[in-house]
Structures are given as structure tokens and as C-alpha cells.
Amino acid sequence: MGRRAQRAAGTQSFTDLLRHPSRLVDQLTGDARQRAEADIAAWNDGEAREVTAFVRDGGRLRQGSLILDPAAASPVVWRQFRILGRAGEGVALVAPFHIHGVGPVVGPGSGVVDKRMFRLLSLQAADRYWELAVPATDVPLVRAALRGDGAGG
């Protein structure tokens, strides 16, 4: 996890949207597909990507991000968001993974995410069950990382 990960197509910060307001329109209209496909190609070439990810923790969803780095010892790591932009301690998702499904964001705590822009990905890792709300645009990238596609997989 030593190198900096570029934000994935569906993962935009406030400053990203100020610099490129058209990206918000892209997310809502589905025009971000080409950038999302480029993210998968970059992952396959060994580049790291960061994806916004809310993790279900009991009755709430905790905001953070997935760091997808095919060259890292732990290629899929979730980091909780901290105030002032400091990232929390990383938690590696331990392979092998079994994806149970991808669907609408429902259930406890789901009110904190935009249900039009996010999907709930349910998966079993080697050590625990995960429910991740990720941008719909980034779901194919996250699935590729969980399958272990790419240079590190």
C-alpha cells in the first residue's frame, strides 16, 4: 500500500467535482463508462485505484475507501475515512472471495448513501462477511480486484 492510488471513475471528491463539474453529470447519465473501462485496463496493467466504499458495521454504514493495488501484498484494503482527510488504519480483505451479489443499497444505515449512484456488494472473504456500498460505476473494477484479475493476481 506504499504507492498512491488514483481515484476510480465513480469516486470523486468535492475538489474533483469543482475542477471537472461534468463528471457529476457523467455519473448520473452513465457516460462514465469509458473512464470505468480505463480503470479496469489500468488495474490489469498493475496500477492502483481508490474507490469510495461504505462498509456495513452493525446498524450503520461507515465511510471509507477501498485501495485496489494488484502489486501490493494485500491487493484489496478498506480504510475508514477520518476527519480532515486523514485515512484510518487499513483493513485487508482476505482472499479467497465469494461475491454473493450486487444490488440496491438497502438495510440498516442505508440513508447515508445516494441510492441512485451506489450499489451494495455482498461478499464472503476468507475471514469475514462484508457488505460494501460502492459507486455503481466502480462495481466492475471492484469485482475484477476481488477476482484477482490484473498484474498482481
Short mmCIF file of C-alpha atoms in Angstrom, two decimals:
data_model
loop_
_atom_site.label_atom_id
_atom_site.label_comp_id
_atom_site.label_asym_id
_atom_site.label_seq_id
_atom_site.Cartn_x
_atom_site.Cartn_y
_atom_site.Cartn_z
CA MET A 1 0.00 0.00 0.00
CA GLY A 2 3.01 2.27 -0.34
CA ARG A 3 2.14 3.93 -3.64
CA ARG A 4 -0.56 6.49 -4.25
CA ALA A 5 -3.77 5.21 -5.82
CA GLN A 6 -5.60 7.27 -8.43
CA ARG A 7 -9.32 7.74 -7.80
CA ALA A 8 -11.53 5.46 -9.85
CA ALA A 9 -14.13 6.79 -12.30
CA GLY A 10 -17.03 6.69 -9.85
CA THR A 11 -15.02 8.05 -6.93
CA GLN A 12 -14.97 11.82 -7.00
CA SER A 13 -14.06 14.19 -4.19
CA PHE A 14 -15.60 17.62 -3.77
CA THR A 15 -12.47 19.24 -5.25
CA ASP A 16 -12.55 16.82 -8.20
CA LEU A 17 -16.09 17.94 -8.98
CA LEU A 18 -15.14 21.62 -8.65
CA ARG A 19 -12.32 21.13 -11.16
CA HIS A 20 -14.41 18.94 -13.51
CA PRO A 21 -18.16 19.57 -12.89
CA SER A 22 -19.05 17.47 -15.94
CA ARG A 23 -18.04 14.34 -14.01
CA LEU A 24 -21.14 14.63 -11.80
CA VAL A 25 -23.29 14.67 -14.93
CA ASP A 26 -21.30 11.69 -16.25
CA GLN A 27 -22.12 9.71 -13.09
CA LEU A 28 -25.84 10.44 -13.34
CA THR A 29 -26.12 9.77 -17.08
CA GLY A 30 -23.86 6.73 -17.30
CA ASP A 31 -21.29 8.44 -19.51
CA ALA A 32 -18.50 7.50 -17.09
CA ARG A 33 -18.37 4.01 -18.65
CA GLN A 34 -15.29 4.78 -20.76
CA ARG A 35 -13.36 6.03 -17.73
CA ALA A 36 -14.52 2.96 -15.79
CA GLU A 37 -13.24 0.67 -18.56
CA ALA A 38 -9.94 2.56 -18.49
CA ASP A 39 -9.72 1.87 -14.73
CA ILE A 40 -10.05 -1.87 -15.35
CA ALA A 41 -7.36 -1.70 -18.04
CA ALA A 42 -5.10 0.22 -15.63
CA TRP A 43 -5.75 -2.38 -12.90
CA ASN A 44 -4.83 -5.12 -15.39
CA ASP A 45 -1.59 -3.20 -16.09
CA GLY A 46 -0.74 -3.17 -12.38
CA GLU A 47 -1.89 0.35 -11.44
CA ALA A 48 -3.59 1.08 -8.10
CA ARG A 49 -7.05 2.64 -7.81
CA GLU A 50 -9.05 4.10 -4.91
CA VAL A 51 -12.81 3.51 -4.71
CA THR A 52 -15.22 5.15 -2.27
CA ALA A 53 -16.69 2.40 -0.10
CA PHE A 54 -19.09 2.40 2.80
CA VAL A 55 -18.83 -0.72 4.98
CA ARG A 56 -21.83 -2.03 6.90
CA ASP A 57 -20.91 -2.20 10.56
CA GLY A 58 -23.89 -3.33 12.58
CA GLY A 59 -26.68 -0.82 12.05
CA ARG A 60 -24.73 1.76 10.10
CA LEU A 61 -22.54 2.28 7.07
CA ARG A 62 -19.05 3.62 7.78
CA GLN A 63 -17.49 5.84 5.13
CA GLY A 64 -14.09 4.96 3.75
CA SER A 65 -12.36 3.74 0.65
CA LEU A 66 -11.07 0.58 -0.94
CA ILE A 67 -7.47 0.68 -2.09
CA LEU A 68 -7.15 -1.73 -5.00
CA ASP A 69 -3.48 -2.40 -5.71
CA PRO A 70 -2.62 -5.55 -7.67
CA ALA A 71 1.07 -5.21 -6.80
CA ALA A 72 0.55 -4.99 -3.02
CA ALA A 73 0.82 -7.87 -0.56
CA SER A 74 -2.85 -7.18 0.26
CA PRO A 75 -4.42 -6.12 -3.05
CA VAL A 76 -7.79 -5.10 -1.53
CA VAL A 77 -7.72 -2.91 1.59
CA TRP A 78 -10.51 -0.88 3.20
CA ARG A 79 -9.59 2.35 5.02
CA GLN A 80 -12.07 4.23 7.17
CA PHE A 81 -12.47 7.93 6.46
CA ARG A 82 -11.24 10.25 9.19
CA ILE A 83 -11.94 13.94 9.71
CA LEU A 84 -9.54 16.31 7.95
CA GLY A 85 -8.83 13.75 5.24
CA ARG A 86 -6.59 11.51 7.31
CA ALA A 87 -7.11 7.87 6.37
CA GLY A 88 -7.79 5.38 9.10
CA GLU A 89 -5.94 2.15 9.66
CA GLY A 90 -6.22 -0.21 6.68
CA VAL A 91 -8.12 -3.49 6.96
CA ALA A 92 -7.13 -6.08 4.36
CA LEU A 93 -9.90 -8.11 2.78
CA VAL A 94 -8.54 -11.64 2.87
CA ALA A 95 -8.88 -13.84 -0.24
CA PRO A 96 -10.44 -16.02 -1.44
CA PHE A 97 -13.62 -14.06 -2.09
CA HIS A 98 -17.09 -15.22 -2.98
CA ILE A 99 -19.38 -12.46 -4.24
CA HIS A 100 -22.96 -13.17 -3.17
CA GLY A 101 -24.50 -10.35 -5.17
CA VAL A 102 -24.74 -6.72 -6.16
CA GLY A 103 -27.97 -4.81 -5.68
CA PRO A 104 -29.59 -1.68 -4.38
CA VAL A 105 -28.34 -0.17 -1.13
CA VAL A 106 -30.93 -1.20 1.46
CA GLY A 107 -31.00 -2.10 5.13
CA PRO A 108 -29.63 -0.50 8.28
CA GLY A 109 -27.75 2.74 7.73
CA SER A 110 -28.56 2.93 4.02
CA GLY A 111 -29.80 6.50 4.30
CA VAL A 112 -26.23 7.85 4.27
CA VAL A 113 -25.59 6.99 0.60
CA ASP A 114 -27.14 8.17 -2.64
CA LYS A 115 -29.07 5.08 -3.73
CA ARG A 116 -29.06 6.23 -7.36
CA MET A 117 -25.27 6.29 -7.51
CA PHE A 118 -24.24 3.40 -5.22
CA ARG A 119 -24.72 -0.38 -5.22
CA LEU A 120 -24.42 -2.81 -2.31
CA LEU A 121 -21.89 -5.56 -2.92
CA SER A 122 -22.14 -8.55 -0.56
CA LEU A 123 -19.22 -10.93 -0.31
CA GLN A 124 -17.63 -13.58 1.83
CA ALA A 125 -13.90 -13.19 2.37
CA ALA A 126 -11.74 -15.87 3.96
CA ASP A 127 -12.08 -14.26 7.38
CA ARG A 128 -15.46 -12.45 7.40
CA TYR A 129 -18.59 -11.35 5.58
CA TRP A 130 -18.53 -7.86 4.00
CA GLU A 131 -21.25 -5.53 2.74
CA LEU A 132 -19.78 -2.66 0.73
CA ALA A 133 -21.69 0.24 -0.79
CA VAL A 134 -19.60 1.37 -3.78
CA PRO A 135 -20.31 3.71 -6.70
CA ALA A 136 -22.21 1.81 -9.40
CA THR A 137 -19.63 2.94 -11.96
CA ASP A 138 -16.85 1.27 -9.95
CA VAL A 139 -18.56 -2.10 -9.35
CA PRO A 140 -16.84 -3.81 -12.36
CA LEU A 141 -13.42 -2.61 -11.12
CA VAL A 142 -14.08 -3.88 -7.59
CA ARG A 143 -15.28 -7.23 -8.96
CA ALA A 144 -12.08 -7.52 -11.07
CA ALA A 145 -9.97 -6.80 -7.98
CA LEU A 146 -11.85 -9.39 -5.92
CA ARG A 147 -11.37 -11.98 -8.67
CA GLY A 148 -7.66 -11.20 -8.63
CA ASP A 149 -7.51 -10.12 -12.28
CA GLY A 150 -4.54 -7.96 -13.17
CA ALA A 151 -0.80 -7.89 -12.75
CA GLY A 152 -0.81 -8.89 -9.09
CA GLY A 153 -3.49 -11.58 -9.30
#
